[in-house]
Short mmCIF file of C-alpha atoms in Angstrom, two decimals:
data_model
loop_
_atom_site.label_atom_id
_atom_site.label_comp_id
_atom_site.label_asym_id
_atom_site.label_seq_id
_atom_site.Cartn_x
_atom_site.Cartn_y
_atom_site.Cartn_z
CA MET S 1 77.04 112.10 98.31
CA ASN S 2 79.04 110.85 95.22
CA ASN S 3 82.21 112.43 96.70
CA LEU S 4 81.72 110.45 99.92
CA TRP S 5 82.04 107.13 98.09
CA ILE S 6 84.96 108.27 96.01
CA HIS S 7 86.84 109.42 99.08
CA THR S 8 85.91 106.27 100.99
CA GLY S 9 87.18 104.12 98.17
CA LEU S 10 90.46 106.07 97.99
CA PHE S 11 90.94 105.86 101.70
CA VAL S 12 90.47 102.08 101.59
CA LEU S 13 92.85 101.80 98.66
CA VAL S 14 95.62 103.86 100.27
CA SER S 15 95.25 102.30 103.62
CA SER S 16 95.45 98.89 102.09
CA VAL S 17 98.69 99.85 100.55
CA ILE S 18 100.09 101.24 103.71
CA VAL S 19 99.08 98.03 105.62
CA ALA S 20 100.49 95.78 102.87
CA ILE S 21 103.86 97.58 103.01
CA SER S 22 104.01 97.47 106.79
CA CYS S 23 103.24 93.67 106.60
CA MET S 24 106.13 93.10 104.19
CA PHE S 25 108.51 95.05 106.38
CA ALA S 26 107.31 93.40 109.62
CA ASP S 27 107.69 89.76 108.45
CA SER S 28 110.71 88.31 106.58
CA ASP S 29 108.64 85.53 105.05
CA ASP S 30 106.20 86.60 102.32
CA ARG S 31 103.69 83.87 103.21
CA ALA S 32 103.61 85.03 106.89
CA ALA S 33 103.12 88.67 105.67
CA LEU S 34 100.22 87.61 103.41
CA ARG S 35 98.73 85.67 106.18
CA SER S 36 98.86 88.59 108.67
CA PHE S 37 97.45 91.16 106.17
CA PRO S 38 93.68 90.54 106.86
CA ARG S 39 94.14 90.79 110.65
CA ARG S 40 96.29 93.92 110.31
CA TRP S 41 93.94 95.49 107.80
CA LEU S 42 90.90 94.81 110.03
CA SER S 43 92.57 96.19 113.07
CA PHE S 44 93.74 99.27 111.20
CA MET S 45 90.11 99.88 109.84
CA GLY S 46 88.63 99.24 113.32
CA GLY S 47 91.04 101.88 114.75
CA CYS S 48 90.04 104.35 112.09
CA LEU S 49 86.34 103.64 112.73
CA LEU S 50 86.83 104.20 116.39
CA VAL S 51 88.50 107.54 115.79
CA VAL S 52 85.71 108.63 113.43
CA ALA S 53 83.04 107.52 116.11
CA VAL S 54 84.79 109.52 118.78
CA MET S 55 85.10 112.58 116.58
CA LEU S 56 81.38 112.44 115.60
CA VAL S 57 80.32 112.10 119.30
CA LEU S 58 82.59 115.05 120.28
CA GLU S 59 81.20 117.06 117.33
CA HIS S 60 77.67 116.29 118.31
CA THR S 61 78.31 117.05 121.95
CA PHE S 62 80.43 120.24 121.77
CA ALA S 63 80.01 121.61 118.28
CA SER S 64 76.30 121.45 117.78
CA ILE S 65 74.44 124.69 117.06
CA HIS S 66 71.01 125.10 118.57
#
């Protein structure tokens, strides 16, 4: 269980860096980039959670062993 928290923390860190870099390239003004960061980060994390949920449902539906 300890590895789960380490991997989750590393994923959040790396994804935050990716979103921050994409904000800086998308907006020419640094203030606009900083203002858009929370919205972009939440939408990225929401998309990742949606993918995880779909994968877990598909695993439970098709890959379960009875």
